[in-house]
């Protein structure tokens, strides 16, 4: 039995959130490492998780809990890869024999950025559940770090060899039957610390789920290398089983599905809705999808099964920009999709981005105007951050609009709904103009009399009052 520690690196609230995000930001569970933990436990290994983001703590706060493990896995996305490196360095200094792995989107895309630091033994490339399991089994069988590197028989790993060369052990096939992966080990997580933003949830605790992996669409701003373009979904029975677990064992009053594209397979969604009703599962839920993947009949069934909120990624109000980012949707398709969703009685969160690659100030204004025209119940305005591995990141580097030391090597990038300083600024736009436009988007959307009166009219209890209070605090902090 291997002793395994999985770590979501610590970030204080001040590091994680700026401006209005301090009031309205989400604290979401690291489901990726919870899936890994469940797989390891299923096969007899000892596992613990530290979620330093949920705890809102410093590195010093967790040092004593980093000791005594055979294997330590850390997650890294580009915005906090810097912190992952700091934590791994401390772990390796305390125990040079511990196997230290790094996974997550950043390590998956540019593993050398992590592995050039000697505190990391391996990077996990691709889906991680079986790779971690094989590492733990190898340790259990007496294999050392040099043995694993020499044998190269565990797929999905990258490492630096003795010649300072980046070595890949071969791609690991995507897991086709997601039901083979156990329900996330939420018993190892500080579930009482998580919350979905009041901008998306009406009740707390609102807990999170993933029901599928992969998205076949080519959006140029989106990172897809980890789960790939092949869509794979949990069975409807597994989805509803996990919903019941969240309600019975974790007191969920709402459930948020965070799949990239929940309604891609309509028959699967209809079966999920059928099972929810058959089991009498009376819990509101929300999802993320595309307007071209819904129709009135589907939306009616979703509403009847307690779907309360749908999030649509609109991104831009410029037809040119929608083509640049290969959204494969038009302004008219958004108008139609929003209309259908409202008629079904389902609330809408619209996602919009400002500062996209090659975007102009005029096009940003078109996005603000289009958000007000569509009039979702909630509008999220994000300042675009270029993630390595995406088409738009490559475009920005190639044309020189993004250059210099990469942001992940200089520090932490806060949650980017409310950045104080943009990571990327399109040509012909200044940082000051981009921040000013972002503040304008938020205030001009939420301070409309029409919007304010609608929110007041819909107050139906203490939960709604709390939600509006938090939203007001976020607005005033913007």
Short mmCIF file of C-alpha atoms in Angstrom, two decimals:
data_model
loop_
_atom_site.label_atom_id
_atom_site.label_comp_id
_atom_site.label_asym_id
_atom_site.label_seq_id
_atom_site.Cartn_x
_atom_site.Cartn_y
_atom_site.Cartn_z
CA UNK A 1 0.00 0.00 0.00
CA UNK A 2 1.43 3.35 -1.05
CA UNK A 3 0.81 6.47 1.06
CA UNK A 4 -0.27 9.21 -1.34
CA UNK A 5 -0.86 12.92 -0.76
CA UNK A 6 -2.67 15.02 -3.37
CA UNK A 7 -2.32 18.78 -3.13
CA UNK A 8 -4.23 21.73 -4.53
CA UNK A 9 -1.64 24.44 -3.76
CA UNK A 10 -2.46 27.06 -1.11
CA UNK A 11 -3.65 30.50 -2.12
CA UNK A 12 -4.87 33.13 0.30
CA UNK A 13 -8.14 34.88 -0.48
CA UNK A 14 -6.22 38.05 -1.32
CA UNK A 15 -4.11 36.14 -3.84
CA UNK A 16 -7.09 34.38 -5.35
CA UNK A 17 -9.60 37.21 -5.58
CA UNK A 18 -9.46 40.88 -6.52
CA UNK A 19 -12.09 43.59 -6.82
CA UNK A 20 -15.63 42.22 -6.84
CA UNK A 21 -14.51 38.58 -6.85
CA UNK A 22 -13.76 38.83 -3.12
CA UNK A 23 -17.51 38.95 -2.50
CA UNK A 24 -18.87 36.80 -5.30
CA UNK A 25 -16.13 34.34 -6.26
CA UNK A 26 -16.67 30.59 -6.27
CA UNK A 27 -14.65 28.15 -4.17
CA UNK A 28 -14.95 24.91 -6.12
CA UNK A 29 -13.69 21.43 -5.20
CA UNK A 30 -10.70 20.06 -7.15
CA UNK A 31 -12.67 17.22 -8.67
CA UNK A 32 -9.69 16.11 -10.76
CA UNK A 33 -7.64 15.09 -7.73
CA UNK A 34 -10.75 13.75 -5.99
CA UNK A 35 -11.22 11.35 -8.93
CA UNK A 36 -7.58 10.26 -8.62
CA UNK A 37 -8.01 9.74 -4.87
CA UNK A 38 -11.10 7.60 -5.43
CA UNK A 39 -9.27 5.41 -7.92
CA UNK A 40 -6.32 4.96 -5.55
CA UNK A 41 -8.54 4.12 -2.59
CA UNK A 42 -10.51 1.62 -4.67
CA UNK A 43 -7.25 -0.27 -5.26
CA UNK A 44 -6.13 -0.27 -1.65
CA UNK A 45 -3.80 2.73 -1.38
CA UNK A 46 -3.84 5.26 1.47
CA UNK A 47 -4.76 8.78 0.31
CA UNK A 48 -5.10 12.24 1.79
CA UNK A 49 -5.93 15.55 0.11
CA UNK A 50 -4.90 19.09 1.00
CA UNK A 51 -6.98 21.75 -0.72
CA UNK A 52 -5.02 24.89 0.00
CA UNK A 53 -7.30 27.02 -2.17
CA UNK A 54 -10.42 26.08 -0.21
CA UNK A 55 -8.55 26.64 3.06
CA UNK A 56 -7.33 30.02 1.84
CA UNK A 57 -4.02 29.41 3.58
CA UNK A 58 -0.31 30.03 3.09
CA UNK A 59 2.47 27.53 2.39
CA UNK A 60 3.61 27.79 6.01
CA UNK A 61 0.15 26.73 7.17
CA UNK A 62 0.44 23.34 5.46
CA UNK A 63 4.15 22.47 5.76
CA UNK A 64 3.63 20.08 8.67
CA UNK A 65 1.00 18.17 6.65
CA UNK A 66 3.28 17.61 3.66
CA UNK A 67 5.51 15.08 5.44
CA UNK A 68 5.40 11.31 5.58
CA UNK A 69 4.13 10.30 2.14
CA UNK A 70 5.61 7.98 -0.48
CA UNK A 71 4.02 9.83 -3.39
CA UNK A 72 2.89 13.44 -3.62
CA UNK A 73 0.83 14.72 -6.55
CA UNK A 74 0.27 18.42 -7.11
CA UNK A 75 -2.06 20.12 -9.56
CA UNK A 76 -1.07 23.09 -11.70
CA UNK A 77 -3.00 25.41 -13.95
CA UNK A 78 -1.10 28.25 -15.55
CA UNK A 79 -2.46 30.95 -13.24
CA UNK A 80 -0.99 29.32 -10.12
CA UNK A 81 1.80 27.09 -11.50
CA UNK A 82 4.25 29.38 -9.69
CA UNK A 83 2.82 28.31 -6.33
CA UNK A 84 2.83 24.64 -7.30
CA UNK A 85 6.58 24.91 -7.92
CA UNK A 86 7.11 26.50 -4.50
CA UNK A 87 5.22 23.78 -2.66
CA UNK A 88 6.95 20.97 -4.54
CA UNK A 89 10.36 22.42 -3.70
CA UNK A 90 9.57 22.27 0.02
CA UNK A 91 8.32 18.67 -0.28
CA UNK A 92 11.46 17.51 -2.06
CA UNK A 93 13.70 19.28 0.43
CA UNK A 94 11.94 17.47 3.29
CA UNK A 95 12.08 14.04 1.61
CA UNK A 96 14.26 13.54 -1.46
CA UNK A 97 12.96 9.97 -1.90
CA UNK A 98 9.30 10.93 -2.18
CA UNK A 99 7.96 10.59 -5.72
CA UNK A 100 6.70 14.06 -6.69
CA UNK A 101 4.32 14.32 -9.63
CA UNK A 102 2.60 17.31 -11.17
CA UNK A 103 -0.58 17.20 -13.24
CA UNK A 104 -3.30 19.51 -14.44
CA UNK A 105 -3.72 21.64 -17.54
CA UNK A 106 -0.40 23.50 -17.29
CA UNK A 107 1.74 20.40 -16.76
CA UNK A 108 -0.18 18.65 -19.51
CA UNK A 109 0.50 21.41 -22.06
CA UNK A 110 4.06 22.43 -21.27
CA UNK A 111 5.49 19.74 -18.99
CA UNK A 112 9.03 21.05 -19.44
CA UNK A 113 8.10 24.28 -17.66
CA UNK A 114 7.50 22.22 -14.53
CA UNK A 115 10.09 19.47 -15.04
CA UNK A 116 12.99 21.88 -15.56
CA UNK A 117 12.70 22.37 -11.80
CA UNK A 118 14.38 19.42 -10.05
CA UNK A 119 11.70 19.11 -7.36
CA UNK A 120 9.45 17.35 -9.89
CA UNK A 121 10.12 13.74 -10.81
CA UNK A 122 7.29 13.31 -13.31
CA UNK A 123 4.56 15.23 -15.08
CA UNK A 124 1.28 13.47 -15.79
CA UNK A 125 0.15 14.05 -19.37
CA UNK A 126 -3.47 13.28 -20.18
CA UNK A 127 -6.14 11.80 -17.93
CA UNK A 128 -4.49 10.98 -14.65
CA UNK A 129 -6.50 8.33 -12.78
CA UNK A 130 -4.83 5.23 -14.19
CA UNK A 131 -1.41 6.85 -14.47
CA UNK A 132 -1.41 7.65 -10.74
CA UNK A 133 -2.65 4.17 -9.95
CA UNK A 134 0.17 2.56 -11.91
CA UNK A 135 2.73 4.81 -10.19
CA UNK A 136 1.34 3.78 -6.78
CA UNK A 137 1.33 0.11 -7.78
CA UNK A 138 4.91 0.42 -9.03
CA UNK A 139 6.01 1.90 -5.70
CA UNK A 140 4.17 -0.89 -3.90
CA UNK A 141 6.14 -3.37 -5.99
CA UNK A 142 9.43 -1.84 -4.84
CA UNK A 143 10.11 0.36 -7.87
CA UNK A 144 12.15 3.55 -7.31
CA UNK A 145 12.14 6.76 -9.32
CA UNK A 146 15.14 5.61 -11.44
CA UNK A 147 13.42 2.24 -12.05
CA UNK A 148 10.24 3.89 -13.32
CA UNK A 149 12.21 6.21 -15.59
CA UNK A 150 14.34 3.41 -16.97
CA UNK A 151 11.46 1.03 -17.67
CA UNK A 152 9.21 3.66 -19.30
CA UNK A 153 6.27 1.26 -19.13
CA UNK A 154 3.77 3.61 -17.46
CA UNK A 155 2.01 5.57 -20.17
CA UNK A 156 1.07 9.21 -19.74
CA UNK A 157 4.27 10.35 -18.02
CA UNK A 158 6.94 12.90 -18.91
CA UNK A 159 10.29 13.37 -17.18
CA UNK A 160 13.80 14.77 -17.65
CA UNK A 161 16.46 12.11 -18.22
CA UNK A 162 20.14 12.20 -17.27
CA UNK A 163 20.96 13.99 -20.55
CA UNK A 164 18.53 16.79 -19.64
CA UNK A 165 16.18 15.64 -22.38
CA UNK A 166 12.40 15.68 -22.05
CA UNK A 167 11.12 12.11 -22.31
CA UNK A 168 7.51 11.03 -22.91
CA UNK A 169 6.53 7.48 -22.07
CA UNK A 170 3.74 7.48 -24.65
CA UNK A 171 0.20 8.77 -24.74
CA UNK A 172 -2.35 7.16 -22.48
CA UNK A 173 -5.62 6.32 -24.17
CA UNK A 174 -8.65 8.29 -23.01
CA UNK A 175 -10.94 6.44 -20.63
CA UNK A 176 -13.92 5.52 -22.79
CA UNK A 177 -16.23 4.26 -20.05
CA UNK A 178 -16.20 7.02 -17.44
CA UNK A 179 -18.26 4.86 -15.10
CA UNK A 180 -15.08 2.81 -14.56
CA UNK A 181 -13.77 5.79 -12.56
CA UNK A 182 -15.27 5.86 -9.04
CA UNK A 183 -17.31 8.78 -7.71
CA UNK A 184 -14.89 11.49 -6.49
CA UNK A 185 -13.56 10.95 -2.96
CA UNK A 186 -15.38 13.90 -1.47
CA UNK A 187 -14.97 12.45 2.03
CA UNK A 188 -11.32 13.55 1.75
CA UNK A 189 -12.25 17.14 0.84
CA UNK A 190 -13.25 20.02 3.16
CA UNK A 191 -16.78 20.04 1.74
CA UNK A 192 -17.96 22.69 4.19
CA UNK A 193 -15.63 25.24 2.58
CA UNK A 194 -16.96 25.04 -0.97
CA UNK A 195 -19.52 27.30 -2.56
CA UNK A 196 -20.69 28.12 -6.04
CA UNK A 197 -20.79 31.84 -6.75
CA UNK A 198 -24.04 33.55 -5.85
CA UNK A 199 -24.01 34.71 -9.46
CA UNK A 200 -24.81 31.13 -10.43
CA UNK A 201 -26.41 29.54 -7.36
CA UNK A 202 -29.48 30.64 -5.44
CA UNK A 203 -28.89 28.36 -2.45
CA UNK A 204 -25.90 27.22 -0.42
CA UNK A 205 -24.41 24.71 -0.12
CA UNK A 206 -24.29 24.34 -3.88
CA UNK A 207 -22.03 21.45 -4.83
CA UNK A 208 -20.25 20.62 -8.08
CA UNK A 209 -20.22 17.65 -10.45
CA UNK A 210 -18.79 16.60 -13.79
CA UNK A 211 -20.98 14.28 -15.88
CA UNK A 212 -18.86 14.17 -19.05
CA UNK A 213 -15.45 14.92 -20.55
CA UNK A 214 -14.34 16.28 -23.89
CA UNK A 215 -15.72 18.88 -26.29
CA UNK A 216 -15.61 18.55 -30.09
CA UNK A 217 -15.79 22.28 -30.84
CA UNK A 218 -12.74 24.28 -32.04
CA UNK A 219 -12.98 27.50 -29.96
CA UNK A 220 -9.56 29.12 -30.25
CA UNK A 221 -9.44 30.52 -26.70
CA UNK A 222 -10.26 27.22 -25.02
CA UNK A 223 -7.86 24.65 -23.62
CA UNK A 224 -8.88 21.12 -24.62
CA UNK A 225 -5.72 19.00 -24.51
CA UNK A 226 -6.38 17.35 -21.14
CA UNK A 227 -9.70 15.66 -21.89
CA UNK A 228 -9.51 15.89 -25.68
CA UNK A 229 -12.19 16.50 -28.27
CA UNK A 230 -13.80 13.08 -27.92
CA UNK A 231 -16.99 13.48 -25.90
CA UNK A 232 -17.54 10.81 -23.25
CA UNK A 233 -20.30 10.83 -20.68
CA UNK A 234 -21.15 9.04 -17.47
CA UNK A 235 -24.27 6.89 -17.75
CA UNK A 236 -27.50 8.58 -16.66
CA UNK A 237 -27.72 6.14 -13.73
CA UNK A 238 -24.26 7.10 -12.50
CA UNK A 239 -25.07 10.82 -12.84
CA UNK A 240 -28.21 10.58 -10.75
CA UNK A 241 -26.51 8.28 -8.22
CA UNK A 242 -23.88 10.96 -7.68
CA UNK A 243 -26.56 13.64 -7.35
CA UNK A 244 -28.24 11.56 -4.65
CA UNK A 245 -24.90 11.17 -2.87
CA UNK A 246 -24.40 14.95 -2.84
CA UNK A 247 -27.87 15.50 -1.39
CA UNK A 248 -27.81 12.71 1.21
CA UNK A 249 -24.19 12.85 2.33
CA UNK A 250 -23.17 16.46 1.67
CA UNK A 251 -26.42 18.38 2.19
CA UNK A 252 -26.47 19.84 -1.32
CA UNK A 253 -29.30 22.31 -1.82
CA UNK A 254 -28.23 22.88 -5.41
CA UNK A 255 -25.97 21.02 -7.83
CA UNK A 256 -23.85 22.62 -10.55
CA UNK A 257 -22.78 20.52 -13.54
CA UNK A 258 -19.50 21.95 -14.86
CA UNK A 259 -19.23 19.91 -18.08
CA UNK A 260 -18.08 21.92 -21.08
CA UNK A 261 -21.15 20.80 -23.02
CA UNK A 262 -23.87 19.13 -20.96
CA UNK A 263 -26.52 18.74 -23.70
CA UNK A 264 -24.34 17.46 -26.55
CA UNK A 265 -26.08 14.06 -26.34
CA UNK A 266 -29.75 14.97 -26.02
CA UNK A 267 -31.02 11.42 -25.41
CA UNK A 268 -28.64 11.10 -22.47
CA UNK A 269 -29.94 14.35 -20.98
CA UNK A 270 -33.54 13.20 -21.41
CA UNK A 271 -32.74 9.95 -19.59
CA UNK A 272 -31.05 11.88 -16.75
CA UNK A 273 -34.16 14.05 -16.44
CA UNK A 274 -36.39 10.96 -16.44
CA UNK A 275 -34.38 9.32 -13.64
CA UNK A 276 -34.37 12.51 -11.56
CA UNK A 277 -38.17 12.57 -11.67
CA UNK A 278 -38.58 8.82 -11.11
CA UNK A 279 -36.41 8.96 -8.00
CA UNK A 280 -38.17 12.05 -6.67
CA UNK A 281 -34.86 13.91 -6.46
CA UNK A 282 -36.04 17.39 -5.58
CA UNK A 283 -32.87 19.43 -5.95
CA UNK A 284 -32.33 22.34 -8.37
CA UNK A 285 -29.40 22.01 -10.77
CA UNK A 286 -27.57 24.02 -13.38
CA UNK A 287 -25.40 23.26 -16.37
CA UNK A 288 -23.23 24.74 -19.12
CA UNK A 289 -23.99 24.20 -22.79
CA UNK A 290 -24.36 25.81 -26.23
CA UNK A 291 -27.45 27.47 -27.70
CA UNK A 292 -27.22 25.27 -30.79
CA UNK A 293 -27.55 22.17 -28.60
CA UNK A 294 -30.97 22.93 -27.08
CA UNK A 295 -34.52 22.94 -28.41
CA UNK A 296 -37.91 23.69 -26.84
CA UNK A 297 -38.68 20.02 -26.13
CA UNK A 298 -35.35 19.39 -24.41
CA UNK A 299 -35.57 22.58 -22.38
CA UNK A 300 -39.12 21.69 -21.27
CA UNK A 301 -37.91 18.32 -19.96
CA UNK A 302 -34.90 19.88 -18.24
CA UNK A 303 -37.14 22.44 -16.51
CA UNK A 304 -39.51 19.69 -15.37
CA UNK A 305 -36.52 17.90 -13.78
CA UNK A 306 -35.51 20.98 -11.73
CA UNK A 307 -32.99 22.55 -14.11
CA UNK A 308 -32.99 26.09 -12.77
CA UNK A 309 -30.05 27.74 -14.55
CA UNK A 310 -28.22 27.27 -17.86
CA UNK A 311 -24.91 28.97 -18.63
CA UNK A 312 -24.16 29.85 -22.23
CA UNK A 313 -20.78 31.02 -23.46
CA UNK A 314 -21.62 33.94 -25.72
CA UNK A 315 -18.12 35.42 -25.50
CA UNK A 316 -18.55 38.31 -27.97
CA UNK A 317 -21.15 40.61 -29.48
CA UNK A 318 -19.06 41.05 -32.62
CA UNK A 319 -19.82 38.78 -35.55
CA UNK A 320 -16.20 39.19 -36.68
CA UNK A 321 -14.85 38.09 -33.29
CA UNK A 322 -17.21 35.10 -33.16
CA UNK A 323 -15.58 33.97 -36.41
CA UNK A 324 -12.05 34.77 -35.19
CA UNK A 325 -12.50 32.58 -32.11
CA UNK A 326 -14.28 29.88 -34.16
CA UNK A 327 -17.30 29.91 -31.89
CA UNK A 328 -19.46 28.39 -34.65
CA UNK A 329 -22.46 30.32 -33.37
CA UNK A 330 -23.94 33.63 -34.49
CA UNK A 331 -25.66 36.52 -32.76
CA UNK A 332 -28.96 35.33 -34.18
CA UNK A 333 -28.42 31.82 -32.81
CA UNK A 334 -27.80 33.33 -29.36
CA UNK A 335 -30.97 35.41 -29.66
CA UNK A 336 -32.98 32.32 -30.53
CA UNK A 337 -31.39 30.15 -27.82
CA UNK A 338 -31.93 32.74 -25.10
CA UNK A 339 -35.55 33.19 -26.20
CA UNK A 340 -36.24 29.43 -26.04
CA UNK A 341 -34.60 29.11 -22.64
CA UNK A 342 -36.55 32.00 -21.14
CA UNK A 343 -39.80 30.59 -22.55
CA UNK A 344 -39.01 27.27 -20.82
CA UNK A 345 -38.75 29.11 -17.49
CA UNK A 346 -35.03 28.43 -17.04
CA UNK A 347 -32.75 31.24 -15.89
CA UNK A 348 -29.68 32.14 -17.90
CA UNK A 349 -26.10 33.04 -17.10
CA UNK A 350 -24.29 34.55 -20.07
CA UNK A 351 -20.49 34.36 -20.27
CA UNK A 352 -18.80 37.24 -22.08
CA UNK A 353 -15.12 38.00 -22.62
CA UNK A 354 -13.28 41.26 -23.15
CA UNK A 355 -9.73 41.70 -24.42
CA UNK A 356 -9.84 38.73 -26.78
CA UNK A 357 -7.06 38.22 -29.28
CA UNK A 358 -7.22 40.95 -31.97
CA UNK A 359 -10.33 42.57 -30.43
CA UNK A 360 -10.92 46.30 -30.75
CA UNK A 361 -12.50 48.72 -28.29
CA UNK A 362 -15.45 49.05 -30.64
CA UNK A 363 -15.98 45.29 -30.57
CA UNK A 364 -15.80 45.27 -26.78
CA UNK A 365 -18.57 47.86 -26.77
CA UNK A 366 -20.57 45.62 -29.12
CA UNK A 367 -20.21 42.82 -26.55
CA UNK A 368 -21.50 45.07 -23.76
CA UNK A 369 -24.44 46.16 -25.90
CA UNK A 370 -25.23 42.59 -26.93
CA UNK A 371 -25.18 41.42 -23.30
CA UNK A 372 -27.81 44.02 -22.48
CA UNK A 373 -29.85 43.05 -25.54
CA UNK A 374 -29.82 39.35 -24.61
CA UNK A 375 -30.59 40.32 -21.00
CA UNK A 376 -29.58 37.12 -19.13
CA UNK A 377 -30.38 36.83 -15.44
CA UNK A 378 -26.64 36.95 -14.75
CA UNK A 379 -23.83 38.20 -16.96
CA UNK A 380 -20.21 37.26 -16.30
CA UNK A 381 -17.61 39.50 -17.95
CA UNK A 382 -14.14 37.95 -18.03
CA UNK A 383 -10.88 39.54 -19.09
CA UNK A 384 -9.28 37.03 -21.43
CA UNK A 385 -6.16 35.25 -20.19
CA UNK A 386 -4.06 33.45 -22.84
CA UNK A 387 -3.60 29.82 -21.80
CA UNK A 388 -0.61 27.98 -23.31
CA UNK A 389 -1.64 25.36 -25.80
CA UNK A 390 -4.58 27.34 -27.13
CA UNK A 391 -4.73 28.71 -30.67
CA UNK A 392 -5.13 32.27 -29.44
CA UNK A 393 -2.09 32.02 -27.18
CA UNK A 394 -0.03 30.88 -30.16
CA UNK A 395 -1.45 33.71 -32.30
CA UNK A 396 -0.62 36.31 -29.67
CA UNK A 397 2.96 35.04 -29.29
CA UNK A 398 3.51 34.85 -33.05
CA UNK A 399 2.34 38.41 -33.74
CA UNK A 400 4.16 39.83 -30.72
CA UNK A 401 1.11 41.06 -28.82
CA UNK A 402 2.05 38.67 -26.02
CA UNK A 403 5.75 38.58 -25.26
CA UNK A 404 8.27 38.72 -22.45
CA UNK A 405 8.48 36.47 -19.41
CA UNK A 406 5.35 34.28 -19.26
CA UNK A 407 2.93 35.20 -16.51
CA UNK A 408 3.17 31.76 -14.90
CA UNK A 409 6.86 32.35 -14.15
CA UNK A 410 6.37 35.64 -12.33
CA UNK A 411 3.64 34.96 -9.78
CA UNK A 412 -0.04 34.23 -9.20
CA UNK A 413 -2.79 35.42 -11.54
CA UNK A 414 -6.02 36.01 -9.58
CA UNK A 415 -9.44 34.75 -10.60
CA UNK A 416 -9.95 36.60 -13.86
CA UNK A 417 -13.51 37.83 -13.69
CA UNK A 418 -12.09 40.83 -11.80
CA UNK A 419 -8.43 41.24 -12.74
CA UNK A 420 -6.73 44.42 -11.56
CA UNK A 421 -4.10 44.19 -14.28
CA UNK A 422 -4.70 42.30 -17.56
CA UNK A 423 -2.29 39.56 -18.56
CA UNK A 424 -2.89 40.27 -22.25
CA UNK A 425 -3.90 43.47 -24.03
CA UNK A 426 -4.91 43.45 -27.72
CA UNK A 427 -3.04 45.71 -30.12
CA UNK A 428 -4.34 49.28 -30.36
CA UNK A 429 -5.77 48.99 -26.80
CA UNK A 430 -4.12 50.02 -23.52
CA UNK A 431 -4.35 48.27 -20.14
CA UNK A 432 -6.17 51.28 -18.74
CA UNK A 433 -8.72 51.17 -21.55
CA UNK A 434 -9.33 47.44 -21.08
CA UNK A 435 -9.88 47.75 -17.32
CA UNK A 436 -12.13 50.76 -17.86
CA UNK A 437 -14.17 48.82 -20.43
CA UNK A 438 -14.46 45.84 -18.05
CA UNK A 439 -15.76 48.03 -15.22
CA UNK A 440 -18.14 49.71 -17.64
CA UNK A 441 -19.50 46.32 -18.75
CA UNK A 442 -20.33 45.25 -15.20
CA UNK A 443 -21.83 48.51 -14.04
CA UNK A 444 -23.80 49.28 -17.19
CA UNK A 445 -25.35 45.79 -17.18
CA UNK A 446 -26.25 45.54 -13.51
CA UNK A 447 -27.25 49.13 -12.81
CA UNK A 448 -30.00 49.24 -15.43
CA UNK A 449 -33.34 50.14 -13.77
CA UNK A 450 -35.01 47.32 -15.70
CA UNK A 451 -32.57 44.80 -14.27
CA UNK A 452 -32.76 46.13 -10.70
CA UNK A 453 -36.57 46.10 -10.64
CA UNK A 454 -36.67 42.54 -12.00
CA UNK A 455 -34.31 41.30 -9.30
CA UNK A 456 -36.31 42.97 -6.56
CA UNK A 457 -39.55 41.59 -7.96
CA UNK A 458 -38.16 38.05 -7.89
CA UNK A 459 -37.15 38.04 -4.22
CA UNK A 460 -38.76 34.95 -2.73
CA UNK A 461 -37.05 34.42 0.60
CA UNK A 462 -33.86 34.76 2.58
CA UNK A 463 -31.70 32.96 -0.01
CA UNK A 464 -32.61 35.50 -2.67
CA UNK A 465 -31.88 38.36 -0.28
CA UNK A 466 -28.45 36.91 0.54
CA UNK A 467 -27.69 36.44 -3.15
CA UNK A 468 -28.58 40.03 -3.99
CA UNK A 469 -26.59 41.36 -1.04
CA UNK A 470 -23.48 39.49 -2.18
CA UNK A 471 -24.03 40.71 -5.74
CA UNK A 472 -24.34 44.29 -4.53
CA UNK A 473 -21.08 43.98 -2.56
CA UNK A 474 -19.32 42.64 -5.64
CA UNK A 475 -20.68 45.47 -7.77
CA UNK A 476 -19.59 48.12 -5.31
CA UNK A 477 -16.12 46.57 -5.09
CA UNK A 478 -15.67 46.61 -8.86
#
